[in-house]
PDB file of N, CA and C in Angstrom:
ATOM      1  N   MET A 259     110.603 103.632 100.358  1.00 70.00           N
ATOM      2  CA  MET A 259     110.832 102.191 100.459  1.00 70.00           C
ATOM      3  C   MET A 259     109.208 102.070 100.379  1.00 70.00           C
ATOM      4  N   ILE A 260     108.137 101.086  99.510  1.00 69.00           N
ATOM      5  CA  ILE A 260     107.119 101.099  99.330  1.00 69.00           C
ATOM      6  C   ILE A 260     107.044  99.309 100.357  1.00 69.00           C
ATOM      7  N   SER A 261     105.824 100.194 101.611  1.00 77.00           N
ATOM      8  CA  SER A 261     105.483  98.952 102.306  1.00 77.00           C
ATOM      9  C   SER A 261     103.718  98.089 102.492  1.00 77.00           C
ATOM     10  N   LEU A 262     103.391  96.989 102.579  1.00 80.00           N
ATOM     11  CA  LEU A 262     102.145  96.768 102.169  1.00 80.00           C
ATOM     12  C   LEU A 262     101.908  95.583 102.763  1.00 80.00           C
ATOM     13  N   LYS A 263     100.913  96.187 103.975  1.00 88.00           N
ATOM     14  CA  LYS A 263     100.340  95.107 104.588  1.00 88.00           C
ATOM     15  C   LYS A 263      99.104  93.621 104.356  1.00 88.00           C
ATOM     16  N   ILE A 264      99.866  92.760 104.615  1.00 90.00           N
ATOM     17  CA  ILE A 264      99.615  91.377 104.128  1.00 90.00           C
ATOM     18  C   ILE A 264      98.060  91.556 103.901  1.00 90.00           C
ATOM     19  N   LYS A 265      96.789  92.367 105.098  1.00 92.00           N
ATOM     20  CA  LYS A 265      95.133  92.261 105.240  1.00 92.00           C
ATOM     21  C   LYS A 265      94.970  92.503 103.986  1.00 92.00           C
ATOM     22  N   ASN A 266      95.951  93.740 103.144  1.00 92.00           N
ATOM     23  CA  ASN A 266      95.412  94.908 102.744  1.00 92.00           C
ATOM     24  C   ASN A 266      95.610  95.025 101.000  1.00 92.00           C
ATOM     25  N   ILE A 267      96.512  93.688 100.888  1.00 94.00           N
ATOM     26  CA  ILE A 267      96.904  92.576  99.629  1.00 94.00           C
ATOM     27  C   ILE A 267      95.103  92.825  99.091  1.00 94.00           C
ATOM     28  N   LYS A 268      94.622  93.184  97.780  1.00 94.00           N
ATOM     29  CA  LYS A 268      93.177  92.452  97.680  1.00 94.00           C
ATOM     30  C   LYS A 268      93.410  92.629  95.462  1.00 94.00           C
ATOM     31  N   GLU A 269      94.968  92.495  94.778  1.00 94.00           N
ATOM     32  CA  GLU A 269      94.958  91.110  94.012  1.00 94.00           C
ATOM     33  C   GLU A 269      95.849  91.036  93.493  1.00 94.00           C
ATOM     34  N   LEU A 270      96.537  90.124  93.488  1.00 96.00           N
ATOM     35  CA  LEU A 270      97.752  89.592  93.211  1.00 96.00           C
ATOM     36  C   LEU A 270      97.840  89.279  91.552  1.00 96.00           C
ATOM     37  N   PHE A 271      98.576  89.460  90.241  1.00 95.00           N
ATOM     38  CA  PHE A 271      98.529  89.283  89.096  1.00 95.00           C
ATOM     39  C   PHE A 271      99.933  89.021  88.937  1.00 95.00           C
ATOM     40  N   LYS A 272     100.543  87.582  87.236  1.00 96.00           N
ATOM     41  CA  LYS A 272     101.622  87.893  87.066  1.00 96.00           C
ATOM     42  C   LYS A 272     101.398  88.095  85.984  1.00 96.00           C
ATOM     43  N   ARG A 273     102.364  88.565  85.698  1.00 95.00           N
ATOM     44  CA  ARG A 273     102.119  89.668  84.668  1.00 95.00           C
ATOM     45  C   ARG A 273     103.894  89.760  83.741  1.00 95.00           C
ATOM     46  N   ARG A 274     104.163  90.115  82.279  1.00 95.00           N
ATOM     47  CA  ARG A 274     105.042  89.929  81.534  1.00 95.00           C
ATOM     48  C   ARG A 274     105.642  90.855  81.991  1.00 95.00           C
ATOM     49  N   TYR A 275     107.057  90.811  81.925  1.00 96.00           N
ATOM     50  CA  TYR A 275     107.901  92.178  81.880  1.00 96.00           C
ATOM     51  C   TYR A 275     109.136  91.398  80.640  1.00 96.00           C
ATOM     52  N   THR A 276     109.244  92.669  79.795  1.00 94.00           N
ATOM     53  CA  THR A 276     110.547  92.371  78.561  1.00 94.00           C
ATOM     54  C   THR A 276     109.743  91.385  77.754  1.00 94.00           C
ATOM     55  N   LEU A 277     108.914  90.750  77.241  1.00 96.00           N
ATOM     56  CA  LEU A 277     108.060  89.477  76.662  1.00 96.00           C
ATOM     57  C   LEU A 277     108.344  88.522  77.612  1.00 96.00           C
ATOM     58  N   MET A 278     108.983  88.788  78.712  1.00 96.00           N
ATOM     59  CA  MET A 278     108.964  87.243  79.589  1.00 96.00           C
ATOM     60  C   MET A 278     107.875  86.891  80.762  1.00 96.00           C
ATOM     61  N   ASP A 279     108.078  86.633  81.559  1.00 96.00           N
ATOM     62  CA  ASP A 279     106.576  85.751  82.269  1.00 96.00           C
ATOM     63  C   ASP A 279     108.045  86.030  83.275  1.00 96.00           C
ATOM     64  N   ILE A 280     108.272  87.536  83.971  1.00 98.00           N
ATOM     65  CA  ILE A 280     108.912  86.845  84.863  1.00 98.00           C
ATOM     66  C   ILE A 280     108.634  88.355  85.823  1.00 98.00           C
ATOM     67  N   GLY A 281     107.010  89.079  85.934  1.00 97.00           N
ATOM     68  CA  GLY A 281     106.851  90.102  86.603  1.00 97.00           C
ATOM     69  C   GLY A 281     105.551  89.217  87.300  1.00 97.00           C
ATOM     70  N   MET A 282     105.062  90.344  88.029  1.00 96.00           N
ATOM     71  CA  MET A 282     103.733  90.453  89.508  1.00 96.00           C
ATOM     72  C   MET A 282     103.744  91.405  89.852  1.00 96.00           C
ATOM     73  N   GLU A 283     102.521  92.018  89.753  1.00 95.00           N
ATOM     74  CA  GLU A 283     101.568  92.866  90.650  1.00 95.00           C
ATOM     75  C   GLU A 283     101.218  92.582  91.476  1.00 95.00           C
ATOM     76  N   VAL A 284     101.022  93.435  92.764  1.00 95.00           N
ATOM     77  CA  VAL A 284     100.502  93.459  93.841  1.00 95.00           C
ATOM     78  C   VAL A 284      99.872  94.826  93.977  1.00 95.00           C
ATOM     79  N   VAL A 285      98.450  94.580  94.347  1.00 93.00           N
ATOM     80  CA  VAL A 285      98.227  95.647  94.762  1.00 93.00           C
ATOM     81  C   VAL A 285      97.247  95.940  96.865  1.00 93.00           C
ATOM     82  N   SER A 286      97.543  96.642  96.494  1.00 92.00           N
ATOM     83  CA  SER A 286      97.435  97.269  98.187  1.00 92.00           C
ATOM     84  C   SER A 286      95.438  98.118  98.008  1.00 92.00           C
ATOM     85  N   VAL A 287      94.754  98.154  98.632  1.00 92.00           N
ATOM     86  CA  VAL A 287      93.764  98.860  99.181  1.00 92.00           C
ATOM     87  C   VAL A 287      93.800  99.234 100.975  1.00 92.00           C
ATOM     88  N   LYS A 288      93.324  99.867 100.500  1.00 90.00           N
ATOM     89  CA  LYS A 288      92.973 100.368 102.366  1.00 90.00           C
ATOM     90  C   LYS A 288      92.121 101.826 102.387  1.00 90.00           C
ATOM     91  N   GLN A 289      91.600 101.387 103.241  1.00 88.00           N
ATOM     92  CA  GLN A 289      89.995 102.413 103.723  1.00 88.00           C
ATOM     93  C   GLN A 289      90.107 103.282 104.884  1.00 88.00           C
ATOM     94  N   GLU A 290      90.474 104.467 104.282  1.00 89.00           N
ATOM     95  CA  GLU A 290      90.574 105.391 105.658  1.00 89.00           C
ATOM     96  C   GLU A 290      89.353 106.996 105.649  1.00 89.00           C
ATOM     97  N   GLY A 291      88.159 105.934 106.645  1.00 91.00           N
ATOM     98  CA  GLY A 291      87.298 107.187 106.217  1.00 91.00           C
ATOM     99  C   GLY A 291      86.550 107.082 105.177  1.00 91.00           C
ATOM    100  N   LYS A 292      86.295 108.598 104.542  1.00 94.00           N
ATOM    101  CA  LYS A 292      85.669 108.169 103.376  1.00 94.00           C
ATOM    102  C   LYS A 292      86.834 107.355 102.290  1.00 94.00           C
ATOM    103  N   VAL A 293      88.417 108.357 102.365  1.00 94.00           N
ATOM    104  CA  VAL A 293      89.130 108.387 101.293  1.00 94.00           C
ATOM    105  C   VAL A 293      89.642 106.626 100.775  1.00 94.00           C
ATOM    106  N   THR A 294      89.820 105.749  99.650  1.00 93.00           N
ATOM    107  CA  THR A 294      90.480 104.477  99.433  1.00 93.00           C
ATOM    108  C   THR A 294      91.311 104.986  98.967  1.00 93.00           C
ATOM    109  N   LYS A 295      92.597 103.726  99.393  1.00 91.00           N
ATOM    110  CA  LYS A 295      93.833 104.438  99.637  1.00 91.00           C
ATOM    111  C   LYS A 295      94.324 103.185  98.631  1.00 91.00           C
ATOM    112  N   ARG A 296      95.193 103.260  97.178  1.00 92.00           N
ATOM    113  CA  ARG A 296      95.189 102.171  96.336  1.00 92.00           C
ATOM    114  C   ARG A 296      96.818 102.346  96.132  1.00 92.00           C
ATOM    115  N   LYS A 297      97.473 101.422  96.572  1.00 90.00           N
ATOM    116  CA  LYS A 297      99.708 100.723  96.380  1.00 90.00           C
ATOM    117  C   LYS A 297      99.006  99.967  95.479  1.00 90.00           C
ATOM    118  N   ALA A 298     100.732  99.771  94.292  1.00 91.00           N
ATOM    119  CA  ALA A 298     100.318  98.996  93.314  1.00 91.00           C
ATOM    120  C   ALA A 298     102.169  98.810  93.634  1.00 91.00           C
ATOM    121  N   MET A 299     103.034  97.764  93.597  1.00 93.00           N
ATOM    122  CA  MET A 299     104.236  96.928  93.385  1.00 93.00           C
ATOM    123  C   MET A 299     103.850  96.716  92.227  1.00 93.00           C
ATOM    124  N   TYR A 300     105.401  96.765  91.468  1.00 95.00           N
ATOM    125  CA  TYR A 300     105.142  96.008  90.068  1.00 95.00           C
ATOM    126  C   TYR A 300     106.769  95.034  90.721  1.00 95.00           C
ATOM    127  N   LEU A 301     106.711  93.643  90.800  1.00 96.00           N
ATOM    128  CA  LEU A 301     108.225  93.352  90.987  1.00 96.00           C
ATOM    129  C   LEU A 301     108.404  92.242  89.914  1.00 96.00           C
ATOM    130  N   VAL A 302     109.892  92.437  89.448  1.00 97.00           N
ATOM    131  CA  VAL A 302     110.529  92.212  88.708  1.00 97.00           C
ATOM    132  C   VAL A 302     111.389  90.772  88.799  1.00 97.00           C
ATOM    133  N   PHE A 303     111.359  89.541  88.827  1.00 98.00           N
ATOM    134  CA  PHE A 303     112.590  88.225  89.069  1.00 98.00           C
ATOM    135  C   PHE A 303     113.208  87.485  87.931  1.00 98.00           C
ATOM    136  N   LYS A 304     114.381  86.559  88.344  1.00 97.00           N
ATOM    137  CA  LYS A 304     115.356  86.662  87.272  1.00 97.00           C
ATOM    138  C   LYS A 304     114.385  85.845  85.956  1.00 97.00           C
ATOM    139  N   ASN A 305     113.642  84.599  86.911  1.00 98.00           N
ATOM    140  CA  ASN A 305     113.292  84.482  85.952  1.00 98.00           C
ATOM    141  C   ASN A 305     111.349  83.145  86.478  1.00 98.00           C
ATOM    142  N   ALA A 306     111.018  82.551  85.997  1.00 97.00           N
ATOM    143  CA  ALA A 306     109.272  82.411  86.246  1.00 97.00           C
ATOM    144  C   ALA A 306     109.699  81.530  87.366  1.00 97.00           C
ATOM    145  N   ALA A 307     110.501  80.948  87.463  1.00 98.00           N
ATOM    146  CA  ALA A 307     110.326  80.134  88.328  1.00 98.00           C
ATOM    147  C   ALA A 307     110.309  80.440  90.022  1.00 98.00           C
ATOM    148  N   GLU A 308     111.475  81.695  90.089  1.00 98.00           N
ATOM    149  CA  GLU A 308     111.256  82.760  90.923  1.00 98.00           C
ATOM    150  C   GLU A 308     110.518  83.788  91.049  1.00 98.00           C
ATOM    151  N   ARG A 309     109.458  83.902  90.248  1.00 97.00           N
ATOM    152  CA  ARG A 309     108.149  84.752  90.676  1.00 97.00           C
ATOM    153  C   ARG A 309     107.257  84.149  90.725  1.00 97.00           C
ATOM    154  N   ASP A 310     106.844  82.643  90.160  1.00 96.00           N
ATOM    155  CA  ASP A 310     106.111  81.382  90.282  1.00 96.00           C
ATOM    156  C   ASP A 310     105.331  80.751  92.027  1.00 96.00           C
ATOM    157  N   PHE A 311     107.137  80.821  92.812  1.00 97.00           N
ATOM    158  CA  PHE A 311     107.128  80.407  93.674  1.00 97.00           C
ATOM    159  C   PHE A 311     106.614  81.797  94.626  1.00 97.00           C
ATOM    160  N   VAL A 312     107.047  82.972  94.838  1.00 96.00           N
ATOM    161  CA  VAL A 312     106.357  83.949  95.031  1.00 96.00           C
ATOM    162  C   VAL A 312     105.131  84.709  95.712  1.00 96.00           C
ATOM    163  N   TYR A 313     104.893  83.970  93.886  1.00 94.00           N
ATOM    164  CA  TYR A 313     103.236  84.381  93.459  1.00 94.00           C
ATOM    165  C   TYR A 313     102.760  83.189  95.234  1.00 94.00           C
ATOM    166  N   LYS A 314     102.304  82.108  94.347  1.00 95.00           N
ATOM    167  CA  LYS A 314     102.387  80.515  95.255  1.00 95.00           C
ATOM    168  C   LYS A 314     102.267  80.903  96.673  1.00 95.00           C
ATOM    169  N   THR A 315     103.626  81.451  97.173  1.00 95.00           N
ATOM    170  CA  THR A 315     103.565  81.697  99.127  1.00 95.00           C
ATOM    171  C   THR A 315     102.284  82.791  98.927  1.00 95.00           C
ATOM    172  N   MET A 316     102.691  83.830  98.131  1.00 93.00           N
ATOM    173  CA  MET A 316     102.095  85.097  98.735  1.00 93.00           C
ATOM    174  C   MET A 316     100.329  84.541  99.054  1.00 93.00           C
ATOM    175  N   HIS A 317      99.909  84.179  97.575  1.00 92.00           N
ATOM    176  CA  HIS A 317      98.138  83.523  97.042  1.00 92.00           C
ATOM    177  C   HIS A 317      97.931  82.960  98.273  1.00 92.00           C
ATOM    178  N   GLN A 318      98.656  81.997  98.991  1.00 93.00           N
ATOM    179  CA  GLN A 318      98.358  80.684  99.981  1.00 93.00           C
ATOM    180  C   GLN A 318      98.449  82.079 101.469  1.00 93.00           C
ATOM    181  N   ILE A 319      98.959  83.296 101.729  1.00 94.00           N
ATOM    182  CA  ILE A 319      98.516  84.153 102.633  1.00 94.00           C
ATOM    183  C   ILE A 319      97.948  85.509 102.553  1.00 94.00           C
ATOM    184  N   VAL A 320      97.326  85.629 101.518  1.00 92.00           N
ATOM    185  CA  VAL A 320      97.152  86.796 101.320  1.00 92.00           C
ATOM    186  C   VAL A 320      95.379  85.942 101.753  1.00 92.00           C
ATOM    187  N   ASP A 321      94.209  87.045 101.783  1.00 88.00           N
ATOM    188  CA  ASP A 321      92.443  87.021 102.453  1.00 88.00           C
ATOM    189  C   ASP A 321      92.156  86.125 101.186  1.00 88.00           C
ATOM    190  N   LYS A 322      90.935  85.496 101.094  1.00 87.00           N
ATOM    191  CA  LYS A 322      90.518  84.214 100.027  1.00 87.00           C
ATOM    192  C   LYS A 322      89.841  85.535  99.269  1.00 87.00           C
ATOM    193  N   ASP A 323      89.585  86.539  99.230  1.00 87.00           N
ATOM    194  CA  ASP A 323      88.558  87.083  98.687  1.00 87.00           C
ATOM    195  C   ASP A 323      89.177  88.052  97.416  1.00 87.00           C
ATOM    196  N   CYS A 324      91.223  87.458  97.512  1.00 89.00           N
ATOM    197  CA  CYS A 324      91.736  88.452  97.075  1.00 89.00           C
ATOM    198  C   CYS A 324      91.641  87.663  94.916  1.00 89.00           C
ATOM    199  N   ILE A 325      91.937  88.398  94.574  1.00 87.00           N
ATOM    200  CA  ILE A 325      91.432  89.050  92.919  1.00 87.00           C
ATOM    201  C   ILE A 325      93.157  88.494  92.818  1.00 87.00           C
ATOM    202  N   THR A 326      93.316  86.779  91.353  1.00 86.00           N
ATOM    203  CA  THR A 326      94.247  87.108  90.946  1.00 86.00           C
ATOM    204  C   THR A 326      94.171  86.273  89.414  1.00 86.00           C
ATOM    205  N   THR A 327      95.009  86.364  88.993  1.00 77.00           N
ATOM    206  CA  THR A 327      94.960  85.610  87.506  1.00 77.00           C
ATOM    207  C   THR A 327      94.809  83.852  87.695  1.00 77.00           C
ATOM    208  N   GLU A 328      94.610  83.534  88.151  1.00 64.00           N
ATOM    209  CA  GLU A 328      94.496  82.018  88.490  1.00 64.00           C
ATOM    210  C   GLU A 328      93.031  81.388  89.345  1.00 64.00           C
TER     211      GLU A 328
END
């Protein structure tokens, strides 16, 4: 199981999956001393509307310095 903390999400991208606009990539960055740990999670949805809803909701709750596709 992969878990990400909202405060650690630094990148949020809409992606294509099998030539359809139904993917989303979430990148988490955590600083532990001198070591930076990056986790990436690739999500696939049933349709673009579902993906866009999750993207919009996550975009509203992550930090303002989060890198996005929009």
